[in-house]
């Protein structure tokens, strides 16, 4: 009996060794440990074993059964491991990834506008908006623009048959906001489209995008304007960026400035690039708003403010080195996919 | 405006400033320098030389070896590549050591083995024009050995942008005055510009009659007889040419010179061609006028003219007449110097599309106090250059308007506006005084200022603050940053919502487009959602006539452009404004989101075949993913010429927008390889479903059970009907149902042609316990029985 068990064990382990897959392994289990298996058969013969040998044979039987069971388990793990290894065999990990739904992108103008908005929101500017079809009063009169100013010409500005016009700048949102304001301070930014009757070419669009800013309160100073816009442009172009203010003229601000930032173009010396216009709100604007409101919320004696405006298309072109503004309206995917965030 | 440095230098000594320093000085005074051009050579090592003889270079076909007289007494040998000269010609010769424009230094050397001791120059090499075709051949009487720059002085030309508030800078004297103020340098030379010393006499009505005193408050005339009109002297021609004006004849050149010198625009009439005295009047309606430019203009009653007793002889301040202008044959002249009101000149100039250096100055405003000074300077120059005798009095009609007054400056307010609390009153006073303002009085916080007659822009206290800001510059102003707690505005919420939509679409493979809001009439047919758009009265071209009533036309154009580049998997969206004409007049602007989709559901890759082309359900699904509420697609009125499958997209009782397939005929026009689907949604409607925080719903505590049902229904039974049936079921255990298969067989083999098989999964759950199979079976049976009663459906059991 004992020698039978030993040879059974040897045979079982050999059969396990030979098994190459799960089903062969199962066959080994059935052959030896199954209901009609050889080990099971021997264990049924235990009743015939003499009493004095029972202990020894029983122990042997257990040892053989355990050895076979463990052998099966070990072999199972080994087979599984081999199978797992095989599953990744021949995979060329250097192949490109699957595209999924593919990548899309936000338009570069959207991205730059969002950057500008996020930056200014950190300084407590809220968004404001207004219609793109405007009255002449909101676009010009209220902004201290003389009645015969060339900008009002039909050569330069789009008009509708009913006398309204397509706003030539987002500054009309300043007027809308002040008209509707309930109290001071006003601290807003207004991104939006504006229109000028320009032929479309590499540097001009008839419809373009601006960002307007306005802060009105008691005792707003030129120092506030300077600090705000220096912060803004350094956040946009980098902390060390040089920013300068050149005196200029706009009908609706006084004093007025144009802002240049010093930027390096690829392979060239850094140079000053005109980027925005700004100034202190002209008291004539406050006076006209008060007149329209019929109150004195914008008391020219105590109220001051600053305003600024910049071209987002131009900002995007400068930021990304885009040489032809028409790329911004063509929406060629070869262009757009360069701006995948 | 072109400004000559050498001309400016006649008024103040700028030699201690470099060109870049001057450029900065102007820039930070508010005068933008748009260009700088250096002309001629500063070095005196370029001299006049005469070519005595020349012969072919022994080693080079294209070169000559010249013997040149440079005035030193010995001939100089120069190798030269030009061909446009002959022996005896005088040319500019750069001697060794000369530095030419562009920093090029001349050295002695050998050219193809022959000594060359300098270089003969073209105009371009000397910074004079673009002519590089050969040597600059000089006048035969040019003295040999003379430095070239004595005959052609070097100059620097600034191209300046003068802002409309500073017409006083539209002359060399005006700029010199400004530079003197900024630098502290003294103005030099005669002060003719402000002189009114000439004897003046009020003109009688028979000589000058002003019938439009508002448009012309001041008119002066001076008669000069016996002039000889001819070419101007060299110095005058050079001055005008340096700033890009073409010399015409001495009289015309003098009037132009005075305008560029002091900003006073003048006009000279041929006295013998005038009939009677000068009448300053408004034109008669339809009156015709032949101007100096050879064009005939039809005038209106709002146009100011200078007339004689018969006809207009000039459009006041804009242009003189062809018939009365000064010509070579003119002997007697009438010199006009006047002040014309800006608004009238501007109106006439714009309406006629006729602009001149003269109108440019009048419409911005000239200094009324210089009218007579201008006349005086011109008279002096005419007498010197063209001879003749001037009548000893100037006839004056009207009087100079007083355009500036006195301004009181509250210095505390100035400091607060500037943000410079430390600025002293003395500092402010010094700045204003150096700009030519006169301090009338000053107290502790206030000062009272007289304004010079040429500073038309200084009318209010804030104008003086601007002057201070301009002079001190922003470097002097400390930066200050304040942040203000701002309440979130509606615009902020809309913006954030829109950005989320954009990012969501970009993350799912869509490219954001931004198309022009002005579209062509022909594109209007591509619009979704109806609406006319808003037509512009004065479009620039037929491609951009109308404010778009829909974004879809722009997206279709975008698809077409990309198809032309070979792209056939198209995923675009745009979020922006559209414009709708309202039936009762007026217009409405609203924000919309448009999406365009065409081609394979996923990009092709190395793995497997090209994925199948998207169908319209793909686009419906993409839109469903954007909204919280379930989407309902409801067939709508077709626009069969342009779209198929046009349907309304709804959520609850809100119309979100529209979806459609671009008509295959239209898709073929843009060479689309796959069907093109478009949708347009109203941003406000999308947002309505997303306002407020999401309300959490308790998770089910007990497992649900599902039962599938397959049924045969008529092929034209819309899914929406079946969905509506399930949505209306109120059985307490029934949670919901989802379609998981739709099968039809157009060949009629597997299922009849007019039938289709659909399969749904129904879910049952109780919030109180785990359901027994029998309970679910009972509920399921009840619902299926109801289903067969309500719909023409045969449930497969």
PDB file of N, CA and C in Angstrom, chain A residues 96 98 100-101 104-105 107 110 114 121 124 127 130 132-133 148 150 153-154 157 159 164 187 195 197-198 219 221-224 226 230 245-247 249 254 258 282 300-301 331 333-334, chain B residues 27-28 30 32 165 343 346 350 413 416-418 460 463 466 474 477 479-480 482 484 486 492 495-496 506 510 512-514 517 537-538 540 562 565 569 577 579 587 589 603 606-607:
ATOM      1  N   UNK A  96       1.654  53.927 -32.245  1.00  0.00           N
ATOM      2  CA  UNK A  96       0.929  55.082 -31.699  1.00  0.00           C
ATOM      3  C   UNK A  96      -0.344  54.656 -30.985  1.00  0.00           C
ATOM      4  N   UNK A  98      -4.327  54.651 -29.730  1.00  0.00           N
ATOM      5  CA  UNK A  98      -5.588  54.777 -30.463  1.00  0.00           C
ATOM      6  C   UNK A  98      -6.152  56.167 -30.244  1.00  0.00           C
ATOM      7  N   UNK A 100      -9.220  57.322 -29.946  1.00  0.00           N
ATOM      8  CA  UNK A 100     -10.473  57.574 -29.242  1.00  0.00           C
ATOM      9  C   UNK A 100     -11.393  58.410 -30.117  1.00  0.00           C
ATOM     10  N   UNK A 101     -12.048  59.387 -29.525  1.00  0.00           N
ATOM     11  CA  UNK A 101     -12.917  60.256 -30.319  1.00  0.00           C
ATOM     12  C   UNK A 101     -12.089  61.325 -31.047  1.00  0.00           C
ATOM     13  N   UNK A 104      -9.985  67.616 -30.067  1.00  0.00           N
ATOM     14  CA  UNK A 104     -10.464  68.870 -30.622  1.00  0.00           C
ATOM     15  C   UNK A 104      -9.677  69.979 -29.952  1.00  0.00           C
ATOM     16  N   UNK A 105     -10.044  71.211 -30.235  1.00  0.00           N
ATOM     17  CA  UNK A 105      -9.340  72.316 -29.594  1.00  0.00           C
ATOM     18  C   UNK A 105     -10.231  73.537 -29.544  1.00  0.00           C
ATOM     19  N   UNK A 107     -10.609  77.450 -30.114  1.00  0.00           N
ATOM     20  CA  UNK A 107     -10.004  78.424 -31.034  1.00  0.00           C
ATOM     21  C   UNK A 107      -8.988  79.268 -30.259  1.00  0.00           C
ATOM     22  N   UNK A 110     -10.391  82.166 -28.429  1.00  0.00           N
ATOM     23  CA  UNK A 110     -11.099  81.812 -27.198  1.00  0.00           C
ATOM     24  C   UNK A 110     -10.103  81.624 -26.068  1.00  0.00           C
ATOM     25  N   UNK A 114      -9.903  83.908 -22.794  1.00  0.00           N
ATOM     26  CA  UNK A 114     -10.124  83.312 -21.479  1.00  0.00           C
ATOM     27  C   UNK A 114      -8.958  83.629 -20.539  1.00  0.00           C
ATOM     28  N   UNK A 121     -10.260  88.859 -13.785  1.00  0.00           N
ATOM     29  CA  UNK A 121     -11.186  88.470 -12.721  1.00  0.00           C
ATOM     30  C   UNK A 121     -10.450  88.377 -11.383  1.00  0.00           C
ATOM     31  N   UNK A 124     -10.802  91.372  -9.606  1.00  0.00           N
ATOM     32  CA  UNK A 124     -12.147  91.795  -9.251  1.00  0.00           C
ATOM     33  C   UNK A 124     -12.926  92.474 -10.363  1.00  0.00           C
ATOM     34  N   UNK A 127     -17.758  90.545 -15.666  1.00  0.00           N
ATOM     35  CA  UNK A 127     -18.028  90.643 -17.101  1.00  0.00           C
ATOM     36  C   UNK A 127     -19.260  91.509 -17.361  1.00  0.00           C
ATOM     37  N   UNK A 130     -22.976  94.000 -24.190  1.00  0.00           N
ATOM     38  CA  UNK A 130     -23.915  94.931 -24.805  1.00  0.00           C
ATOM     39  C   UNK A 130     -24.152  94.509 -26.238  1.00  0.00           C
ATOM     40  N   UNK A 132     -24.271  94.351 -30.314  1.00  0.00           N
ATOM     41  CA  UNK A 132     -23.310  94.701 -31.362  1.00  0.00           C
ATOM     42  C   UNK A 132     -23.937  95.669 -32.358  1.00  0.00           C
ATOM     43  N   UNK A 133     -25.257  95.606 -32.487  1.00  0.00           N
ATOM     44  CA  UNK A 133     -25.965  96.634 -33.255  1.00  0.00           C
ATOM     45  C   UNK A 133     -26.265  97.746 -32.256  1.00  0.00           C
ATOM     46  N   UNK A 148     -19.023 115.433 -36.296  1.00  0.00           N
ATOM     47  CA  UNK A 148     -18.477 115.261 -37.647  1.00  0.00           C
ATOM     48  C   UNK A 148     -17.152 114.498 -37.619  1.00  0.00           C
ATOM     49  N   UNK A 150     -14.471 111.767 -38.225  1.00  0.00           N
ATOM     50  CA  UNK A 150     -14.346 110.880 -39.389  1.00  0.00           C
ATOM     51  C   UNK A 150     -14.776 109.430 -39.118  1.00  0.00           C
ATOM     52  N   UNK A 153     -18.093 108.241 -40.348  1.00  0.00           N
ATOM     53  CA  UNK A 153     -18.341 108.235 -41.773  1.00  0.00           C
ATOM     54  C   UNK A 153     -18.836 106.877 -42.265  1.00  0.00           C
ATOM     55  N   UNK A 154     -19.687 106.898 -43.274  1.00  0.00           N
ATOM     56  CA  UNK A 154     -20.154 105.626 -43.845  1.00  0.00           C
ATOM     57  C   UNK A 154     -19.037 104.879 -44.546  1.00  0.00           C
ATOM     58  N   UNK A 157     -17.636 103.065 -41.124  1.00  0.00           N
ATOM     59  CA  UNK A 157     -18.522 102.391 -40.174  1.00  0.00           C
ATOM     60  C   UNK A 157     -19.705 101.774 -40.913  1.00  0.00           C
ATOM     61  N   UNK A 159     -23.492 100.855 -41.269  1.00  0.00           N
ATOM     62  CA  UNK A 159     -24.773 101.334 -40.763  1.00  0.00           C
ATOM     63  C   UNK A 159     -25.898 100.405 -41.199  1.00  0.00           C
ATOM     64  N   UNK A 164     -29.138 102.826 -37.098  1.00  0.00           N
ATOM     65  CA  UNK A 164     -28.231 102.261 -36.106  1.00  0.00           C
ATOM     66  C   UNK A 164     -26.957 101.799 -36.807  1.00  0.00           C
ATOM     67  N   UNK A 187     -16.726  98.067 -12.023  1.00  0.00           N
ATOM     68  CA  UNK A 187     -15.435  97.452 -12.350  1.00  0.00           C
ATOM     69  C   UNK A 187     -15.725  96.288 -13.294  1.00  0.00           C
ATOM     70  N   UNK A 195     -16.781  96.156 -35.278  1.00  0.00           N
ATOM     71  CA  UNK A 195     -16.826  96.158 -36.738  1.00  0.00           C
ATOM     72  C   UNK A 195     -16.204  97.433 -37.290  1.00  0.00           C
ATOM     73  N   UNK A 197     -15.202  99.189 -41.294  1.00  0.00           N
ATOM     74  CA  UNK A 197     -15.362  98.945 -42.722  1.00  0.00           C
ATOM     75  C   UNK A 197     -13.998  98.868 -43.394  1.00  0.00           C
ATOM     76  N   UNK A 198     -13.230  97.845 -43.025  1.00  0.00           N
ATOM     77  CA  UNK A 198     -11.892  97.633 -43.591  1.00  0.00           C
ATOM     78  C   UNK A 198     -11.922  96.441 -44.534  1.00  0.00           C
ATOM     79  N   UNK A 219     -11.983 108.826  -6.655  1.00  0.00           N
ATOM     80  CA  UNK A 219     -10.527 108.887  -6.586  1.00  0.00           C
ATOM     81  C   UNK A 219      -9.786 107.735  -7.260  1.00  0.00           C
ATOM     82  N   UNK A 221      -7.108 106.806  -9.840  1.00  0.00           N
ATOM     83  CA  UNK A 221      -6.020 107.642 -10.370  1.00  0.00           C
ATOM     84  C   UNK A 221      -5.297 106.950 -11.510  1.00  0.00           C
ATOM     85  N   UNK A 222      -4.464 107.745 -12.156  1.00  0.00           N
ATOM     86  CA  UNK A 222      -3.587 107.242 -13.211  1.00  0.00           C
ATOM     87  C   UNK A 222      -2.699 106.124 -12.668  1.00  0.00           C
ATOM     88  N   UNK A 223      -2.360 106.211 -11.379  1.00  0.00           N
ATOM     89  CA  UNK A 223      -1.558 105.173 -10.748  1.00  0.00           C
ATOM     90  C   UNK A 223      -2.297 103.834 -10.724  1.00  0.00           C
ATOM     91  N   UNK A 224      -3.626 103.884 -10.550  1.00  0.00           N
ATOM     92  CA  UNK A 224      -4.424 102.649 -10.580  1.00  0.00           C
ATOM     93  C   UNK A 224      -4.408 102.032 -11.979  1.00  0.00           C
ATOM     94  N   UNK A 226      -2.153 102.461 -14.270  1.00  0.00           N
ATOM     95  CA  UNK A 226      -0.810 101.948 -14.553  1.00  0.00           C
ATOM     96  C   UNK A 226      -0.594 100.605 -13.849  1.00  0.00           C
ATOM     97  N   UNK A 230      -0.070  97.152 -15.918  1.00  0.00           N
ATOM     98  CA  UNK A 230       1.251  96.509 -15.789  1.00  0.00           C
ATOM     99  C   UNK A 230       1.086  95.075 -15.293  1.00  0.00           C
ATOM    100  N   UNK A 245       3.979 103.369 -21.337  1.00  0.00           N
ATOM    101  CA  UNK A 245       2.763 104.127 -21.658  1.00  0.00           C
ATOM    102  C   UNK A 245       3.173 105.365 -22.448  1.00  0.00           C
ATOM    103  N   UNK A 246       2.675 105.470 -23.668  1.00  0.00           N
ATOM    104  CA  UNK A 246       2.967 106.630 -24.514  1.00  0.00           C
ATOM    105  C   UNK A 246       1.750 107.536 -24.544  1.00  0.00           C
ATOM    106  N   UNK A 247       1.911 108.830 -24.305  1.00  0.00           N
ATOM    107  CA  UNK A 247       0.752 109.731 -24.385  1.00  0.00           C
ATOM    108  C   UNK A 247       0.105 109.642 -25.766  1.00  0.00           C
ATOM    109  N   UNK A 249      -4.086 110.184 -27.905  1.00  0.00           N
ATOM    110  CA  UNK A 249      -5.353 110.908 -27.851  1.00  0.00           C
ATOM    111  C   UNK A 249      -6.509 109.980 -28.172  1.00  0.00           C
ATOM    112  N   UNK A 254      -8.971 111.196 -20.990  1.00  0.00           N
ATOM    113  CA  UNK A 254      -7.973 112.256 -20.885  1.00  0.00           C
ATOM    114  C   UNK A 254      -7.427 112.257 -19.466  1.00  0.00           C
ATOM    115  N   UNK A 258      -1.205 105.103 -25.185  1.00  0.00           N
ATOM    116  CA  UNK A 258      -1.100 103.809 -25.836  1.00  0.00           C
ATOM    117  C   UNK A 258      -0.069 103.010 -25.058  1.00  0.00           C
ATOM    118  N   UNK A 282     -12.915 110.663 -19.610  1.00  0.00           N
ATOM    119  CA  UNK A 282     -13.066 112.108 -19.783  1.00  0.00           C
ATOM    120  C   UNK A 282     -14.317 112.575 -19.026  1.00  0.00           C
ATOM    121  N   UNK A 300     -19.028 114.570 -11.730  1.00  0.00           N
ATOM    122  CA  UNK A 300     -17.681 114.847 -12.259  1.00  0.00           C
ATOM    123  C   UNK A 300     -16.762 115.495 -11.216  1.00  0.00           C
ATOM    124  N   UNK A 301     -17.358 116.034 -10.154  1.00  0.00           N
ATOM    125  CA  UNK A 301     -16.538 116.653  -9.109  1.00  0.00           C
ATOM    126  C   UNK A 301     -15.786 115.607  -8.281  1.00  0.00           C
ATOM    127  N   UNK A 331     -10.431  78.955 -40.010  1.00  0.00           N
ATOM    128  CA  UNK A 331     -10.764  77.730 -39.288  1.00  0.00           C
ATOM    129  C   UNK A 331     -10.268  76.476 -40.004  1.00  0.00           C
ATOM    130  N   UNK A 333      -8.315  73.245 -40.099  1.00  0.00           N
ATOM    131  CA  UNK A 333      -7.971  72.344 -38.994  1.00  0.00           C
ATOM    132  C   UNK A 333      -6.451  72.257 -38.802  1.00  0.00           C
ATOM    133  N   UNK A 334      -5.708  72.386 -39.900  1.00  0.00           N
ATOM    134  CA  UNK A 334      -4.242  72.342 -39.755  1.00  0.00           C
ATOM    135  C   UNK A 334      -3.754  73.492 -38.874  1.00  0.00           C
TER     136      UNK A 334
ATOM    137  N   UNK B  27       8.007 110.791 -29.115  1.00  0.00           N
ATOM    138  CA  UNK B  27       7.117 109.689 -28.764  1.00  0.00           C
ATOM    139  C   UNK B  27       6.479 109.906 -27.395  1.00  0.00           C
ATOM    140  N   UNK B  28       7.316 110.313 -26.423  1.00  0.00           N
ATOM    141  CA  UNK B  28       6.780 110.448 -25.070  1.00  0.00           C
ATOM    142  C   UNK B  28       6.117 111.794 -24.822  1.00  0.00           C
ATOM    143  N   UNK B  30       3.733 112.358 -26.933  1.00  0.00           N
ATOM    144  CA  UNK B  30       2.454 112.020 -27.549  1.00  0.00           C
ATOM    145  C   UNK B  30       2.461 112.139 -29.058  1.00  0.00           C
ATOM    146  N   UNK B  32       3.645 110.211 -32.132  1.00  0.00           N
ATOM    147  CA  UNK B  32       4.195 108.911 -32.501  1.00  0.00           C
ATOM    148  C   UNK B  32       5.077 109.032 -33.735  1.00  0.00           C
ATOM    149  N   UNK B 165      -6.049 116.213 -31.631  1.00  0.00           N
ATOM    150  CA  UNK B 165      -6.172 117.297 -30.652  1.00  0.00           C
ATOM    151  C   UNK B 165      -5.004 118.287 -30.720  1.00  0.00           C
ATOM    152  N   UNK B 343     -15.541 122.902 -38.654  1.00  0.00           N
ATOM    153  CA  UNK B 343     -16.608 121.937 -38.964  1.00  0.00           C
ATOM    154  C   UNK B 343     -17.070 122.059 -40.415  1.00  0.00           C
ATOM    155  N   UNK B 346     -14.521 120.479 -42.713  1.00  0.00           N
ATOM    156  CA  UNK B 346     -14.568 119.032 -42.573  1.00  0.00           C
ATOM    157  C   UNK B 346     -15.739 118.452 -43.372  1.00  0.00           C
ATOM    158  N   UNK B 350     -15.254 116.072 -46.644  1.00  0.00           N
ATOM    159  CA  UNK B 350     -15.754 114.689 -46.621  1.00  0.00           C
ATOM    160  C   UNK B 350     -16.755 114.447 -47.740  1.00  0.00           C
ATOM    161  N   UNK B 413      -6.968 118.185  -6.927  1.00  0.00           N
ATOM    162  CA  UNK B 413      -7.659 117.223  -7.800  1.00  0.00           C
ATOM    163  C   UNK B 413      -6.720 116.705  -8.866  1.00  0.00           C
ATOM    164  N   UNK B 416      -4.665 114.065  -7.320  1.00  0.00           N
ATOM    165  CA  UNK B 416      -5.427 112.835  -7.077  1.00  0.00           C
ATOM    166  C   UNK B 416      -5.661 112.068  -8.378  1.00  0.00           C
ATOM    167  N   UNK B 417      -5.965 112.781  -9.441  1.00  0.00           N
ATOM    168  CA  UNK B 417      -6.199 112.113 -10.718  1.00  0.00           C
ATOM    169  C   UNK B 417      -4.915 111.469 -11.231  1.00  0.00           C
ATOM    170  N   UNK B 418      -3.808 112.155 -11.004  1.00  0.00           N
ATOM    171  CA  UNK B 418      -2.529 111.617 -11.473  1.00  0.00           C
ATOM    172  C   UNK B 418      -2.017 110.500 -10.564  1.00  0.00           C
ATOM    173  N   UNK B 460     -10.242 122.929 -20.564  1.00  0.00           N
ATOM    174  CA  UNK B 460     -10.802 122.523 -19.271  1.00  0.00           C
ATOM    175  C   UNK B 460      -9.661 122.159 -18.323  1.00  0.00           C
ATOM    176  N   UNK B 463      -7.694 119.166 -19.204  1.00  0.00           N
ATOM    177  CA  UNK B 463      -6.740 119.319 -20.309  1.00  0.00           C
ATOM    178  C   UNK B 463      -5.359 119.717 -19.782  1.00  0.00           C
ATOM    179  N   UNK B 466      -3.736 116.675 -18.297  1.00  0.00           N
ATOM    180  CA  UNK B 466      -3.139 115.859 -19.356  1.00  0.00           C
ATOM    181  C   UNK B 466      -1.751 116.381 -19.722  1.00  0.00           C
ATOM    182  N   UNK B 474       4.566 108.444 -17.290  1.00  0.00           N
ATOM    183  CA  UNK B 474       4.017 107.549 -16.276  1.00  0.00           C
ATOM    184  C   UNK B 474       5.094 106.939 -15.386  1.00  0.00           C
ATOM    185  N   UNK B 477       4.702 108.251 -12.033  1.00  0.00           N
ATOM    186  CA  UNK B 477       3.468 107.921 -11.301  1.00  0.00           C
ATOM    187  C   UNK B 477       3.624 106.544 -10.662  1.00  0.00           C
ATOM    188  N   UNK B 479       2.788 102.960  -9.375  1.00  0.00           N
ATOM    189  CA  UNK B 479       1.733 101.990  -9.704  1.00  0.00           C
ATOM    190  C   UNK B 479       0.936 101.664  -8.467  1.00  0.00           C
ATOM    191  N   UNK B 480      -0.363 101.499  -8.640  1.00  0.00           N
ATOM    192  CA  UNK B 480      -1.201 101.112  -7.515  1.00  0.00           C
ATOM    193  C   UNK B 480      -2.150 100.038  -8.024  1.00  0.00           C
ATOM    194  N   UNK B 482      -5.638  97.953  -6.963  1.00  0.00           N
ATOM    195  CA  UNK B 482      -6.705  97.658  -6.014  1.00  0.00           C
ATOM    196  C   UNK B 482      -7.511  96.517  -6.582  1.00  0.00           C
ATOM    197  N   UNK B 484     -11.340  94.848  -6.201  1.00  0.00           N
ATOM    198  CA  UNK B 484     -12.652  95.173  -5.661  1.00  0.00           C
ATOM    199  C   UNK B 484     -13.482  93.902  -5.689  1.00  0.00           C
ATOM    200  N   UNK B 486     -16.340  92.038  -6.592  1.00  0.00           N
ATOM    201  CA  UNK B 486     -17.438  92.305  -7.518  1.00  0.00           C
ATOM    202  C   UNK B 486     -18.457  91.193  -7.442  1.00  0.00           C
ATOM    203  N   UNK B 492     -21.254  86.977 -16.328  1.00  0.00           N
ATOM    204  CA  UNK B 492     -20.249  86.041 -15.843  1.00  0.00           C
ATOM    205  C   UNK B 492     -20.764  84.610 -15.899  1.00  0.00           C
ATOM    206  N   UNK B 495     -20.949  83.425 -19.418  1.00  0.00           N
ATOM    207  CA  UNK B 495     -19.609  83.151 -19.931  1.00  0.00           C
ATOM    208  C   UNK B 495     -19.097  81.808 -19.421  1.00  0.00           C
ATOM    209  N   UNK B 496     -19.253  81.569 -18.126  1.00  0.00           N
ATOM    210  CA  UNK B 496     -18.751  80.320 -17.556  1.00  0.00           C
ATOM    211  C   UNK B 496     -19.480  79.119 -18.154  1.00  0.00           C
ATOM    212  N   UNK B 506     -14.688  70.379 -27.107  1.00  0.00           N
ATOM    213  CA  UNK B 506     -13.287  70.204 -27.532  1.00  0.00           C
ATOM    214  C   UNK B 506     -12.756  68.879 -27.010  1.00  0.00           C
ATOM    215  N   UNK B 510     -14.131  67.928 -30.983  1.00  0.00           N
ATOM    216  CA  UNK B 510     -14.626  68.979 -31.871  1.00  0.00           C
ATOM    217  C   UNK B 510     -13.657  70.160 -31.882  1.00  0.00           C
ATOM    218  N   UNK B 512     -13.187  74.157 -32.321  1.00  0.00           N
ATOM    219  CA  UNK B 512     -13.973  75.381 -32.251  1.00  0.00           C
ATOM    220  C   UNK B 512     -13.624  76.276 -33.432  1.00  0.00           C
ATOM    221  N   UNK B 513     -14.645  76.703 -34.152  1.00  0.00           N
ATOM    222  CA  UNK B 513     -14.436  77.648 -35.252  1.00  0.00           C
ATOM    223  C   UNK B 513     -14.873  79.027 -34.783  1.00  0.00           C
ATOM    224  N   UNK B 514     -14.327  80.061 -35.419  1.00  0.00           N
ATOM    225  CA  UNK B 514     -14.877  81.406 -35.235  1.00  0.00           C
ATOM    226  C   UNK B 514     -14.999  81.991 -36.622  1.00  0.00           C
ATOM    227  N   UNK B 517     -19.149  87.218 -38.632  1.00  0.00           N
ATOM    228  CA  UNK B 517     -20.577  87.431 -38.415  1.00  0.00           C
ATOM    229  C   UNK B 517     -21.259  88.072 -39.609  1.00  0.00           C
ATOM    230  N   UNK B 537     -26.480  98.467 -44.453  1.00  0.00           N
ATOM    231  CA  UNK B 537     -26.806  99.454 -45.491  1.00  0.00           C
ATOM    232  C   UNK B 537     -25.635  99.666 -46.442  1.00  0.00           C
ATOM    233  N   UNK B 538     -24.421  99.656 -45.905  1.00  0.00           N
ATOM    234  CA  UNK B 538     -23.260  99.970 -46.736  1.00  0.00           C
ATOM    235  C   UNK B 538     -22.203  98.860 -46.656  1.00  0.00           C
ATOM    236  N   UNK B 540     -19.239  96.229 -47.534  1.00  0.00           N
ATOM    237  CA  UNK B 540     -17.978  96.487 -48.218  1.00  0.00           C
ATOM    238  C   UNK B 540     -17.877  95.615 -49.470  1.00  0.00           C
ATOM    239  N   UNK B 562     -12.155  72.982 -45.312  1.00  0.00           N
ATOM    240  CA  UNK B 562     -11.343  71.862 -44.851  1.00  0.00           C
ATOM    241  C   UNK B 562     -11.439  70.663 -45.779  1.00  0.00           C
ATOM    242  N   UNK B 565      -8.988  70.897 -48.318  1.00  0.00           N
ATOM    243  CA  UNK B 565      -7.656  70.504 -47.849  1.00  0.00           C
ATOM    244  C   UNK B 565      -7.557  68.987 -47.680  1.00  0.00           C
ATOM    245  N   UNK B 569     -13.209  63.867 -42.163  1.00  0.00           N
ATOM    246  CA  UNK B 569     -13.814  63.676 -40.850  1.00  0.00           C
ATOM    247  C   UNK B 569     -13.915  65.061 -40.222  1.00  0.00           C
ATOM    248  N   UNK B 577     -22.728  84.950 -31.459  1.00  0.00           N
ATOM    249  CA  UNK B 577     -23.956  85.721 -31.557  1.00  0.00           C
ATOM    250  C   UNK B 577     -24.580  85.617 -32.936  1.00  0.00           C
ATOM    251  N   UNK B 579     -28.105  87.326 -35.269  1.00  0.00           N
ATOM    252  CA  UNK B 579     -28.876  88.569 -35.344  1.00  0.00           C
ATOM    253  C   UNK B 579     -30.166  88.301 -36.097  1.00  0.00           C
ATOM    254  N   UNK B 587     -34.350  94.584 -34.066  1.00  0.00           N
ATOM    255  CA  UNK B 587     -33.605  93.339 -34.196  1.00  0.00           C
ATOM    256  C   UNK B 587     -33.352  92.759 -32.822  1.00  0.00           C
ATOM    257  N   UNK B 589     -30.506  90.122 -30.706  1.00  0.00           N
ATOM    258  CA  UNK B 589     -29.235  89.415 -30.764  1.00  0.00           C
ATOM    259  C   UNK B 589     -29.296  88.288 -29.755  1.00  0.00           C
ATOM    260  N   UNK B 603     -11.421  58.729 -35.510  1.00  0.00           N
ATOM    261  CA  UNK B 603     -10.369  58.937 -36.506  1.00  0.00           C
ATOM    262  C   UNK B 603      -9.806  57.586 -36.949  1.00  0.00           C
ATOM    263  N   UNK B 606      -4.019  52.854 -37.201  1.00  0.00           N
ATOM    264  CA  UNK B 606      -3.385  51.651 -37.752  1.00  0.00           C
ATOM    265  C   UNK B 606      -4.195  50.405 -37.463  1.00  0.00           C
ATOM    266  N   UNK B 607      -5.114  50.526 -36.532  1.00  0.00           N
ATOM    267  CA  UNK B 607      -5.860  49.357 -36.117  1.00  0.00           C
ATOM    268  C   UNK B 607      -7.140  49.234 -36.925  1.00  0.00           C
TER     269      UNK B 607
END
